Short mmCIF file of C-alpha atoms in Angstrom, two decimals:
data_model
loop_
_atom_site.label_atom_id
_atom_site.label_comp_id
_atom_site.label_asym_id
_atom_site.label_seq_id
_atom_site.Cartn_x
_atom_site.Cartn_y
_atom_site.Cartn_z
CA MET A 1 0.00 0.00 0.00
CA SER A 2 0.97 3.58 -0.41
CA ASN A 3 2.45 5.66 2.26
CA PRO A 4 -0.27 8.04 3.59
CA ARG A 5 2.32 10.71 4.39
CA ALA A 6 3.69 10.67 0.88
CA LEU A 7 0.15 10.88 -0.48
CA ALA A 8 -0.65 13.88 1.72
CA SER A 9 2.60 15.50 0.65
CA GLY A 10 1.75 14.97 -3.03
CA LYS A 11 -1.65 16.54 -2.54
CA ALA A 12 -0.04 19.58 -0.90
CA LYS A 13 2.35 19.98 -3.84
CA LEU A 14 -0.47 19.56 -6.31
CA SER A 15 -2.56 22.07 -4.41
CA LYS A 16 0.20 24.75 -4.51
CA CYS A 17 0.69 24.15 -8.23
CA ALA A 18 -3.06 24.39 -8.88
CA TRP A 19 -3.29 27.68 -6.98
CA ALA A 20 -0.39 29.15 -8.95
CA THR A 21 -2.09 28.17 -12.23
CA VAL A 22 -5.42 29.73 -11.15
CA LEU A 23 -3.67 32.93 -10.05
CA MET A 24 -1.78 33.28 -13.36
CA ALA A 25 -4.97 32.69 -15.33
CA ALA A 26 -6.78 35.39 -13.34
CA LEU A 27 -4.01 37.92 -13.89
CA ALA A 28 -3.86 37.15 -17.60
CA ALA A 29 -7.61 37.69 -17.91
CA ASN A 30 -7.28 41.24 -16.51
CA ALA A 31 -4.33 42.20 -18.71
CA LYS A 32 -5.10 44.43 -21.69
CA ALA A 33 -2.93 44.77 -24.72
CA GLU A 34 -1.68 48.29 -25.50
CA GLN A 35 -0.82 47.41 -29.10
CA GLY A 36 2.39 49.39 -28.86
CA CYS A 37 0.84 52.77 -27.89
CA PRO A 38 3.02 55.20 -25.90
CA ASP A 39 2.13 56.25 -22.35
CA ASN A 40 -1.17 58.14 -21.99
CA PHE A 41 -2.37 56.87 -25.39
CA VAL A 42 -4.79 54.04 -26.17
CA PRO A 43 -5.56 52.08 -29.33
CA ASN A 44 -8.01 53.87 -31.65
CA PRO A 45 -11.18 51.72 -31.68
CA ASN A 46 -12.27 53.23 -35.02
CA TRP A 47 -8.91 52.87 -36.71
CA THR A 48 -8.83 52.73 -40.50
CA GLN A 49 -5.89 52.84 -42.87
CA GLY A 50 -4.29 56.30 -42.94
CA GLN A 51 -5.34 57.27 -39.41
CA SER A 52 -3.33 57.18 -36.24
CA GLN A 53 -3.59 53.84 -34.49
CA CYS A 54 -3.19 55.46 -31.05
CA ILE A 55 -5.23 58.31 -29.63
CA PRO A 56 -4.84 60.26 -26.38
CA GLY A 57 -6.23 58.29 -23.47
CA PRO A 58 -8.25 59.51 -20.52
CA PRO A 59 -6.41 61.67 -18.01
CA THR A 60 -4.63 59.81 -15.26
CA GLN A 61 -3.83 60.89 -11.73
CA GLY A 62 -0.31 61.78 -12.86
CA ASP A 63 -1.70 64.16 -15.52
CA ALA A 64 -3.25 66.39 -12.84
CA ASP A 65 0.22 67.27 -11.58
CA SER A 66 1.39 68.24 -15.06
CA SER A 67 -1.41 70.77 -15.69
CA PRO A 68 -0.38 74.40 -15.42
CA PRO A 69 -1.11 76.15 -12.13
CA ALA A 70 -4.21 78.32 -11.91
CA PRO A 71 -3.55 81.93 -12.92
CA VAL A 72 -2.99 84.53 -10.22
CA TRP A 73 -4.47 87.99 -10.75
CA ALA A 74 -3.49 91.25 -9.07
CA THR A 75 -6.15 93.83 -8.33
CA ARG A 76 -5.63 97.20 -10.01
CA TRP A 77 -7.12 100.44 -8.71
CA GLY A 78 -8.18 103.70 -10.27
CA ALA A 79 -9.40 107.00 -8.80
CA ILE A 80 -10.89 110.30 -9.92
CA ALA A 81 -10.34 113.53 -7.96
CA ILE A 82 -11.99 116.91 -8.67
CA ASP A 83 -11.86 120.45 -7.40
CA SER A 84 -15.51 121.41 -7.81
CA ALA A 85 -14.78 125.15 -7.48
CA THR A 86 -12.30 125.26 -10.38
CA GLY A 87 -13.38 122.17 -12.36
CA ASN A 88 -9.81 120.83 -12.33
CA MET A 89 -9.49 117.09 -12.03
CA GLY A 90 -6.99 114.27 -11.85
CA ALA A 91 -7.51 110.62 -12.69
CA VAL A 92 -5.30 107.53 -12.56
CA THR A 93 -5.65 103.87 -13.51
CA ASP A 94 -3.79 100.60 -12.92
CA MET A 95 -2.43 101.40 -9.48
CA PRO A 96 -1.44 98.47 -7.19
CA SER A 97 -3.47 99.71 -4.19
CA LYS A 98 -6.42 101.92 -3.31
CA ARG A 99 -4.18 104.25 -1.27
CA LYS A 100 -1.75 104.76 -4.17
CA ALA A 101 -4.64 105.41 -6.59
CA VAL A 102 -6.22 108.01 -4.25
CA ASP A 103 -2.89 109.75 -3.56
CA ALA A 104 -1.96 109.87 -7.27
CA ALA A 105 -5.40 111.20 -8.35
CA LEU A 106 -5.26 113.96 -5.73
CA ALA A 107 -1.70 114.88 -6.81
CA ARG A 108 -2.78 115.06 -10.48
CA CYS A 109 -5.74 117.25 -9.59
CA ARG A 110 -3.41 119.64 -7.72
CA ASP A 111 -0.92 119.53 -10.63
CA HIS A 112 -3.74 120.70 -12.92
CA GLY A 113 -4.42 123.72 -10.70
CA GLY A 114 -6.90 122.34 -8.18
CA THR A 115 -6.63 123.76 -4.68
CA ASN A 116 -9.47 121.89 -2.97
CA CYS A 117 -9.32 118.46 -4.65
CA LYS A 118 -11.52 115.69 -3.31
CA ILE A 119 -11.92 112.08 -4.40
CA SER A 120 -15.02 111.67 -6.52
CA LEU A 121 -14.62 107.92 -7.09
CA GLU A 122 -12.22 105.05 -6.48
CA TYR A 123 -12.64 101.71 -8.21
CA HIS A 124 -10.86 98.41 -8.80
CA ASN A 125 -10.85 95.84 -11.62
CA GLN A 126 -13.43 97.81 -13.59
CA CYS A 127 -13.97 101.04 -15.52
CA ALA A 128 -15.06 104.56 -14.63
CA ALA A 129 -16.27 107.68 -16.39
CA SER A 130 -16.99 111.27 -15.41
CA ALA A 131 -19.55 113.56 -17.00
CA TRP A 132 -20.38 117.24 -16.51
CA GLY A 133 -23.51 119.24 -17.26
CA GLU A 134 -24.36 122.96 -16.87
CA GLY A 135 -27.85 122.49 -15.45
CA ASN A 136 -28.57 123.09 -11.74
CA GLY A 137 -25.52 125.30 -11.37
CA GLY A 138 -23.17 122.67 -12.81
CA THR A 139 -23.29 118.96 -12.19
CA PHE A 140 -20.37 116.57 -11.96
CA VAL A 141 -20.92 112.79 -11.89
CA SER A 142 -18.51 109.85 -11.74
CA PHE A 143 -19.76 106.34 -12.45
CA ARG A 144 -18.16 102.86 -12.38
CA ALA A 145 -19.15 99.77 -14.38
CA PRO A 146 -17.65 96.51 -15.74
CA SER A 147 -16.95 98.08 -19.17
CA GLU A 148 -15.92 101.53 -20.33
CA LYS A 149 -19.00 101.78 -22.55
CA ASP A 150 -21.28 101.04 -19.56
CA ALA A 151 -19.39 103.50 -17.34
CA VAL A 152 -19.77 106.30 -19.90
CA SER A 153 -23.45 105.50 -20.42
CA GLY A 154 -24.06 105.43 -16.67
CA ALA A 155 -22.24 108.72 -16.07
CA LEU A 156 -24.17 110.47 -18.85
CA ASN A 157 -27.53 109.12 -17.66
CA GLN A 158 -26.91 110.05 -14.01
CA CYS A 159 -25.58 113.49 -14.96
CA GLY A 160 -28.61 114.12 -17.17
CA GLN A 161 -30.96 113.22 -14.32
CA ASP A 162 -29.07 115.33 -11.77
CA SER A 163 -28.58 118.39 -14.01
CA GLY A 164 -31.89 118.29 -15.82
CA GLY A 165 -30.08 118.87 -19.12
CA ALA A 166 -27.45 117.64 -21.52
CA CYS A 167 -24.11 116.40 -20.25
CA GLU A 168 -20.81 115.43 -21.79
CA THR A 169 -18.17 112.93 -20.83
CA PHE A 170 -14.78 114.39 -20.07
CA TYR A 171 -13.02 111.32 -18.67
CA SER A 172 -13.20 107.54 -18.97
CA GLY A 173 -10.69 104.80 -18.16
CA CYS A 174 -10.31 101.25 -16.90
CA SER A 175 -8.23 99.52 -14.25
CA SER A 176 -8.25 95.84 -15.15
CA ALA A 177 -6.85 93.05 -13.04
CA GLN A 178 -3.41 92.03 -14.26
CA ARG A 179 -2.18 88.46 -14.47
CA VAL A 180 0.95 88.05 -12.39
CA ARG A 181 1.39 84.28 -12.78
#
């Protein structure tokens, strides 16, 4: 008769071999052929003669790191100063801070002959316009809006309402955010 220990040992060896075969078959079933496509490309399922056999594949986790960083924008300020007694004004755009915009507009107003200059409007990352009308003893209006066209339109409309007559634009400008990275 056969040795029971040898039989048990043979079954153990057969069992390990069977498990290895099952494991290899399972791994082979999950493997997909790349058909020679480079990294991040997959075979073209609609390939016909004369077309590329490989097309860009879906993004992978590694692709997220290679995308460019989000842009960084710097706020830009503008300001309008006026001396209402003399009509002299000063305006600036694209200043890095509100304080610098206000100081520069007041200085320009004084440089143009103003002696009692006051800030009419400060704004950032948008546009502004100023209009003047003779009605009601003289009317001065500054207006801000997302576009220069809208700022001019707003200033003229408000001035017309306040003065009760025709107005004209004498200043418009924009301070747009600037990309720094």
